[in-house]
Short mmCIF file of C-alpha atoms and ligand atoms in Angstrom, two decimals:
data_model
loop_
_atom_site.label_atom_id
_atom_site.label_comp_id
_atom_site.label_asym_id
_atom_site.label_seq_id
_atom_site.Cartn_x
_atom_site.Cartn_y
_atom_site.Cartn_z
CA MET A 1 132.18 338.14 58.68
CA LEU A 2 128.61 340.66 59.72
CA ARG A 3 128.26 342.77 57.45
CA THR A 4 126.29 346.83 58.27
CA PRO A 5 124.15 347.94 56.08
CA GLN A 6 126.00 350.84 55.24
CA LEU A 7 127.83 348.04 52.74
CA LEU A 8 125.74 347.22 51.49
CA PRO A 9 126.02 347.12 47.26
CA PRO A 10 124.32 349.63 45.72
CA ARG A 11 122.87 347.32 43.88
CA VAL A 12 121.87 344.26 44.19
CA ARG A 13 123.37 341.31 41.49
CA PRO A 14 121.78 338.04 41.11
CA ALA A 15 125.38 336.54 42.54
CA ASP A 16 123.74 338.06 45.99
CA ILE A 17 120.85 336.54 46.64
CA PRO A 18 120.64 334.62 50.12
CA ARG A 19 120.08 331.11 50.59
CA GLN A 20 118.02 331.85 53.64
CA ILE A 21 116.28 335.18 54.86
CA LEU A 22 116.68 334.57 59.02
CA ILE A 23 114.26 336.75 61.26
CA ARG A 24 117.17 338.25 63.73
CA PRO A 25 115.50 338.19 67.65
CA LYS A 26 114.72 341.01 69.42
CA GLU A 27 116.34 339.47 72.62
CA PHE A 28 118.79 337.38 71.90
CA GLN A 29 120.81 338.53 68.83
CA LYS A 30 124.25 337.50 70.62
CA GLU A 31 123.03 334.24 70.78
CA LEU A 32 122.53 333.97 67.13
CA LEU A 33 125.34 335.70 66.47
CA ASP A 34 127.84 333.31 68.22
CA GLU A 35 125.90 330.42 66.55
CA LEU A 36 126.07 332.17 62.85
CA ARG A 37 129.46 332.23 64.09
CA TYR A 38 130.53 328.35 65.23
CA HIS A 39 128.51 327.00 62.71
CA GLN A 40 131.54 330.68 60.44
CA ALA A 41 127.86 330.69 58.65
CA GLN A 42 128.55 332.73 55.39
CA VAL A 43 126.18 335.92 55.75
CA ILE A 44 126.95 338.27 52.79
CA TYR A 45 123.67 341.43 54.54
CA SER A 46 122.65 342.43 57.71
CA THR A 47 119.83 345.32 58.06
CA ASP A 48 118.29 345.59 61.46
CA GLU A 49 115.51 342.76 61.21
CA THR A 50 117.29 340.47 58.96
CA HIS A 51 120.70 337.75 58.26
CA TRP A 52 121.26 336.77 54.60
CA LEU A 53 122.90 333.72 54.66
CA GLN A 54 124.47 332.71 51.60
CA GLU A 55 123.96 328.93 52.39
CA ASP A 56 121.42 326.98 54.43
CA ARG A 57 123.85 323.75 55.36
CA PHE A 58 121.01 324.44 59.11
CA GLU A 59 118.47 326.59 60.27
CA PRO A 60 119.76 328.19 63.19
CA ALA A 61 118.28 327.79 66.71
CA TRP A 62 118.19 331.42 67.68
CA ALA A 63 116.94 333.55 64.41
CA ASP A 64 112.99 333.76 64.70
CA CYS A 65 112.19 332.64 61.76
CA VAL A 66 113.86 330.87 58.19
CA TRP A 67 113.20 331.43 54.78
CA ARG A 68 114.18 328.51 53.10
CA ASP A 69 114.98 328.70 49.12
CA VAL A 70 115.29 332.51 48.42
CA LYS A 71 115.25 333.80 45.45
CA GLY A 72 114.88 337.19 43.73
CA LEU A 73 113.01 339.15 40.85
CA GLU A 74 114.17 341.91 38.49
CA PHE A 75 111.14 344.12 38.30
CA ASP A 76 110.87 347.96 36.48
CA SER A 77 108.07 349.46 38.09
CA ILE A 78 105.67 348.42 41.17
CA THR A 79 103.23 347.90 38.36
CA ASP A 80 105.95 345.45 37.64
CA ALA A 81 106.77 343.89 40.23
CA GLN A 82 102.82 343.44 41.24
CA LYS A 83 102.62 341.87 38.11
CA LYS A 84 105.76 339.38 37.74
CA LEU A 85 104.65 338.12 41.90
CA ARG A 86 100.88 337.60 41.36
CA ALA A 87 102.65 335.23 37.97
CA ILE A 88 104.41 333.37 41.60
CA SER A 89 100.46 333.59 43.71
CA PRO A 90 98.04 335.38 43.86
CA ARG A 91 98.44 335.66 47.13
CA TRP A 92 101.57 337.25 49.62
CA ARG A 93 102.91 338.70 52.92
CA TYR A 94 105.65 341.23 52.67
CA PHE A 95 107.75 342.32 55.07
CA GLY A 96 108.92 345.69 55.91
CA ASP A 97 112.48 346.14 55.26
CA LEU A 98 114.87 347.83 53.09
CA PHE A 99 113.29 350.16 50.41
CA HIS A 100 109.92 350.19 52.96
CA ARG A 101 108.38 352.86 51.15
CA ARG A 102 108.41 351.22 47.61
CA GLY A 103 108.34 347.69 49.22
CA ALA A 104 105.02 349.10 50.58
CA LEU A 105 103.33 350.17 47.11
CA ILE A 106 103.96 346.70 46.01
CA ALA A 107 102.37 344.98 48.41
CA GLU A 108 98.91 347.12 47.95
CA GLY A 109 98.27 345.48 45.05
CA VAL A 110 99.66 341.85 45.79
CA VAL A 111 98.47 341.56 49.94
CA SER A 112 95.59 340.93 51.81
CA LYS A 113 94.17 343.85 53.92
CA LYS A 114 92.46 341.50 56.13
CA LYS A 115 93.46 342.74 59.38
CA GLN A 116 95.43 338.64 61.02
CA GLN A 117 93.61 337.19 63.46
CA PRO A 118 94.68 335.85 66.48
CA PHE A 119 94.88 332.13 65.65
CA ARG A 120 93.02 329.09 67.04
CA PHE A 121 95.14 326.30 68.63
CA PRO A 122 95.53 323.75 66.36
CA SER A 123 93.69 326.01 63.12
CA LEU A 124 95.68 327.61 60.67
CA PRO A 125 95.22 330.93 59.31
CA PRO A 126 95.17 330.29 54.48
CA SER A 127 97.38 333.05 54.41
CA ALA A 128 100.51 330.80 57.30
CA SER A 129 100.70 329.42 53.78
CA ASP A 130 101.17 332.18 52.14
CA PRO A 131 104.88 333.41 50.82
CA VAL A 132 106.56 336.29 51.72
CA PHE A 133 108.11 339.04 50.10
CA THR A 134 110.90 342.35 51.71
CA LEU A 135 113.45 344.53 49.19
CA ALA A 136 116.28 343.85 48.64
CA ASP A 137 116.93 347.55 46.68
CA GLU A 138 114.97 349.97 44.70
CA HIS A 139 115.11 346.88 41.50
CA TRP A 140 114.71 343.55 42.85
CA ILE A 141 112.60 341.54 45.39
CA LEU A 142 113.36 338.46 47.31
CA TYR A 143 111.09 336.11 48.41
CA SER A 144 111.07 332.80 49.69
CA GLN A 145 107.91 330.52 49.23
CA SER A 146 108.81 328.13 52.15
CA VAL A 147 108.79 329.58 56.54
CA SER A 148 109.93 328.35 58.75
CA ARG A 149 106.83 329.97 60.88
CA PRO A 150 103.34 330.77 60.31
CA THR A 151 103.92 334.15 59.86
CA MET A 152 107.12 335.78 58.59
CA ASN A 153 108.80 337.05 62.09
CA GLY A 154 107.68 334.16 64.09
CA LEU A 155 106.24 335.18 66.50
CA ILE A 156 102.25 334.09 66.25
CA PRO A 157 98.87 335.06 68.20
CA PHE A 158 97.80 333.29 70.25
CA GLU A 159 94.20 334.12 71.43
CA GLU A 160 93.91 332.85 75.03
CA ASN A 161 93.13 330.70 77.81
CA LYS A 162 92.72 332.70 80.83
CA ASP A 163 90.16 330.58 82.55
CA VAL A 164 91.59 327.00 83.33
CA PRO A 165 95.75 326.74 82.55
CA PRO A 166 97.33 327.42 85.82
CA SER A 167 100.14 329.91 83.87
CA ARG A 168 100.86 331.16 80.18
CA ALA A 169 103.34 328.02 79.99
CA TYR A 170 100.83 326.79 77.00
CA LEU A 171 101.35 329.83 74.69
CA LYS A 172 104.91 327.44 74.30
CA LEU A 173 103.89 324.45 74.01
CA TRP A 174 101.08 325.92 71.36
CA GLU A 175 104.43 327.32 69.33
CA ALA A 176 105.72 323.87 68.93
CA LEU A 177 102.52 321.96 67.72
CA THR A 178 102.06 324.88 65.25
CA ILE A 179 104.94 325.57 63.79
CA LEU A 180 105.81 321.63 63.82
CA GLY A 181 102.31 321.68 62.16
CA GLU A 182 101.26 318.60 64.01
CA TRP A 183 99.36 318.04 67.20
CA PRO A 184 98.43 315.04 69.16
CA GLN A 185 95.62 313.36 67.79
CA PRO A 186 92.38 312.16 70.40
CA GLY A 187 93.58 309.49 71.58
CA GLU A 188 97.41 308.84 71.57
CA ARG A 189 99.23 307.65 74.29
CA VAL A 190 101.48 311.18 75.94
CA VAL A 191 103.71 311.67 78.54
CA ASP A 192 104.38 315.31 80.30
CA LEU A 193 107.43 315.27 82.09
CA GLY A 194 107.80 317.98 84.57
CA SER A 195 104.30 319.33 83.92
CA SER A 196 103.46 321.15 87.50
CA PRO A 197 101.89 323.47 88.26
CA GLY A 198 99.73 321.65 84.03
CA SER A 199 99.46 324.18 81.43
CA TRP A 200 101.02 322.01 78.25
CA SER A 201 98.95 318.56 80.63
CA TRP A 202 96.32 321.20 80.15
CA ALA A 203 96.90 321.29 76.64
CA LEU A 204 97.25 318.27 75.22
CA ALA A 205 94.05 317.43 77.21
CA GLU A 206 92.11 319.82 75.23
CA LEU A 207 93.69 317.62 72.48
CA ASN A 208 91.67 314.72 73.64
CA ALA A 209 95.33 312.55 73.82
CA ARG A 210 95.90 310.44 77.12
CA VAL A 211 97.99 311.79 79.12
CA VAL A 212 100.00 310.59 81.82
CA SER A 213 101.37 314.01 83.83
CA LEU A 214 104.13 313.20 85.89
CA ASP A 215 106.06 315.98 88.42
CA ARG A 216 107.33 316.04 91.57
CA THR A 217 104.44 318.24 92.46
CA GLU A 218 100.68 318.40 91.74
CA LEU A 219 98.89 319.73 89.32
CA SER A 220 96.45 322.62 90.04
CA PRO A 221 92.65 321.70 91.28
CA LYS A 222 91.50 322.06 88.09
CA VAL A 223 94.49 320.45 85.46
CA MET A 224 93.73 317.69 87.76
CA ARG A 225 90.43 317.60 87.82
CA SER A 226 90.40 316.61 84.18
CA THR A 227 89.47 313.18 83.16
CA ASN A 228 91.92 312.39 80.85
CA ILE A 229 95.28 313.22 82.53
CA GLU A 230 96.95 310.36 84.86
CA PHE A 231 99.49 311.94 87.81
CA ARG A 232 101.78 310.37 89.01
CA ARG A 233 103.86 312.45 91.68
CA GLY A 234 107.45 311.24 91.05
CA ASP A 235 110.97 311.65 88.85
CA ALA A 236 110.08 312.22 85.58
CA PHE A 237 113.09 310.59 84.82
CA SER A 238 111.71 307.18 86.40
CA PHE A 239 109.75 307.21 83.62
CA GLN A 240 111.04 304.20 81.73
CA PRO A 241 110.47 304.46 77.58
CA THR A 242 108.03 302.80 76.73
CA PRO A 243 105.01 301.99 73.90
CA MET A 244 103.59 306.37 73.23
CA ASP A 245 102.67 308.71 70.76
CA TRP A 246 104.38 312.00 71.99
CA VAL A 247 106.92 312.81 74.45
CA PHE A 248 106.26 315.96 76.00
CA SER A 249 109.08 317.06 78.45
CA ASP A 250 110.04 321.10 80.08
CA VAL A 251 111.92 319.22 83.39
CA ILE A 252 113.77 322.34 85.32
CA CYS A 253 117.28 320.14 84.31
CA TYR A 254 120.55 319.92 83.31
CA PRO A 255 120.13 319.96 79.03
CA GLU A 256 122.80 317.38 79.47
CA LYS A 257 120.43 315.40 81.48
CA LEU A 258 117.49 315.56 79.27
CA PHE A 259 119.82 315.23 76.08
CA ASP A 260 121.04 311.14 77.47
CA TYR A 261 117.71 310.73 78.35
CA VAL A 262 116.01 311.83 75.55
CA HIS A 263 119.02 309.65 73.30
CA SER A 264 117.24 306.40 75.87
CA TRP A 265 114.33 307.33 73.68
CA LEU A 266 115.27 307.42 70.65
CA GLU A 267 117.92 304.38 71.19
CA SER A 268 114.29 302.29 71.96
CA GLY A 269 112.10 302.77 69.42
CA HIS A 270 109.52 303.57 71.89
CA CYS A 271 108.32 307.11 70.34
CA GLN A 272 108.82 308.61 67.01
CA LYS A 273 107.28 312.32 68.19
CA PHE A 274 109.25 314.41 70.27
CA VAL A 275 108.79 318.26 71.96
CA CYS A 276 110.84 318.91 74.73
CA ASN A 277 112.61 321.65 76.75
CA ILE A 278 116.02 322.36 76.87
CA LYS A 279 116.56 324.65 79.73
CA LEU A 280 119.54 327.14 79.32
CA ARG A 281 122.27 328.60 82.62
CA GLY A 282 124.32 331.05 82.14
CA GLU A 283 125.03 332.08 78.38
CA SER A 284 124.14 329.83 75.42
CA ASP A 285 125.97 327.11 74.17
CA PRO A 286 126.04 326.65 70.28
CA VAL A 287 128.40 322.99 71.13
CA LEU A 288 125.47 321.81 72.91
CA ILE A 289 122.39 322.80 70.68
CA GLU A 290 124.38 321.19 68.33
CA ARG A 291 124.46 318.38 69.87
CA PHE A 292 119.96 318.91 69.63
CA GLN A 293 120.04 319.23 66.63
CA THR A 294 122.54 316.53 65.05
CA LEU A 295 120.19 314.07 66.27
CA PRO A 296 118.15 312.31 63.98
CA GLN A 297 115.48 314.53 62.85
CA SER A 298 115.59 316.46 65.06
CA ARG A 299 115.20 320.72 64.76
CA VAL A 300 116.07 323.88 67.52
CA LEU A 301 114.89 326.50 67.43
CA HIS A 302 113.79 329.07 69.92
CA THR A 303 109.79 329.67 70.67
CA LEU A 304 109.04 333.29 70.84
CA HIS A 305 107.18 332.44 73.90
CA GLY A 306 109.56 330.63 76.00
CA LYS A 307 112.05 333.35 77.73
CA HIS A 308 116.01 331.70 77.89
CA GLU A 309 115.32 328.76 76.56
CA LEU A 310 115.31 326.85 73.63
CA THR A 311 112.67 323.44 72.05
CA TRP A 312 114.39 320.28 70.99
CA ILE A 313 111.99 318.71 68.63
CA HIS A 314 112.29 315.14 66.49
CA HIS A 315 109.28 313.75 64.61
CA PRO A 316 109.68 311.49 61.51
CA ARG A 317 109.22 314.26 58.59
CA LEU A 318 112.22 316.53 59.46
CA GLN A 319 115.42 315.88 57.33
CA GLN A 320 118.70 316.01 58.64
CA GLN A 321 120.77 318.79 58.21
CA LYS A 322 123.87 319.71 57.25
CA PHE A 323 126.36 320.95 59.95
CA VAL A 324 129.27 320.52 58.23
CA LYS A 325 131.79 323.41 58.59
C1 LIG B 1 108.70 324.81 84.17
S1 LIG B 1 108.02 324.04 85.08
C2 LIG B 1 107.19 323.38 84.26
C3 LIG B 1 105.91 323.98 83.97
C4 LIG B 1 104.75 323.34 82.55
N1 LIG B 1 105.38 322.28 81.79
C5 LIG B 1 103.21 324.00 82.84
O1 LIG B 1 103.04 323.60 81.66
O2 LIG B 1 102.90 323.92 83.86
C6 LIG B 1 109.92 322.48 85.79
C7 LIG B 1 108.24 321.37 87.14
O3 LIG B 1 109.81 320.25 86.50
C8 LIG B 1 109.53 319.91 87.48
N2 LIG B 1 111.57 319.17 88.55
C9 LIG B 1 111.59 319.16 88.29
N3 LIG B 1 112.96 317.65 88.08
C10 LIG B 1 112.08 317.01 87.79
C11 LIG B 1 112.38 315.79 87.81
N4 LIG B 1 113.81 315.15 88.40
N5 LIG B 1 111.22 315.51 88.09
C12 LIG B 1 109.57 315.78 88.35
N6 LIG B 1 110.30 317.35 87.79
C13 LIG B 1 110.83 318.30 87.90
C14 LIG B 1 109.38 321.06 88.82
O4 LIG B 1 108.47 320.64 89.82
C15 LIG B 1 108.50 322.56 87.66
O5 LIG B 1 107.18 321.75 87.95
#
C-alpha cells in the first residue's frame, strides 16, 4: 500500500532508505500506480513529487525518472552536509521536495549556480552526470549517482528547430535517444516506419544516417528533399527484417501488432537497436507493458514530450530487468 506524507516516520532510519526513488509524472499518476500495484512494488513512502521503493527489480515505464541505487547520508548541520556531499562528488544537483528550505541551503554550497541551458541534441550538458540529492528529514540526505534520465525530474528542455521539421514529434525521438545515450552515427542504415509527415526522418537525416522512410502517405516537401532519405510508400509491416543498424517506428497500430512485428525482427537477428512507440488505446495495460519490458535488453519508458504512448527501446547495452513478483 502507498503511504501518504502524514505517515512519514519522524526520522528516516537507515532501514527505511529506499533503493529507488521514482519521480511521479504530472499527468499519468494513475498509470504509474497501476503499474506499481500490478508488480506488487514495495512503496515505502510517497511525497507529492516522488515514490520511494524498497526494491529495484525493474524501472517502471510511467515514472518520469528513476533514481537508482539510492543511499542515505546522515548529517548534523548544513556545513556538515556540504562537507559530506563534497567528499562524494565536487558537484551536485538538488531536488527540492521535503524540508525544501533546509535542502536549498545545503545546495548553495554544492550545486552550480549556472542556469540550465536548453539541450542541443545530440549532446548533453556536463551537469547531466552529476549525482542528485534530496532531503528525507532534517538530518538525512537521500542521494543517487545513477539517474535514469539526464535531468533529475526527467524533463529535457531541447533547443527546438522551428523551421524544417513538419511537427514537434522529433522531440520524442530526441528524448528517447538522449536517455539511451546513443544515436545513429553517420552512414548507419536506419528504417523509420510510419514516418509521415517526416520529423523523425528529418532528425535521423540530420545525424547523417541513411534513412529508409516508410509510410502510406508522403513526407512534407522540405523533408522529402533530403539526400539522406529514401522514401518508400507502403505498409510498414510489409518491410521484412533485413540487416539494419537501427529500426524506428512511430506507426499508429495496435500494440500487439507492433509486438509481433518487433519480435520477428529480434528473432531474425538483423538489427540490435530499436526505438519504437507503443500507441496505447484506452487505459494503459500493465500486462501489455510487461510483454515489451520482458523482451531481452529492453526498456519501456514514457517520453515527456510524448502523449498517451510509451516507447520501447532495445539495445545490447540494456540489462535484463527482474519482474519476479
Ligand atoms: C504519428 S504519425 C508518425 C509521425 C512521424 N514519426 C513524424 O515524426 O512525422 C503515424 C504515421 O503512421 C502511419 N501509418 C499507420 N499505419 C501504417 C502502416 N500500416 N504502414 C505505414 N504507415 C502507417 C500514418 O500514415 C502516420 O503517418
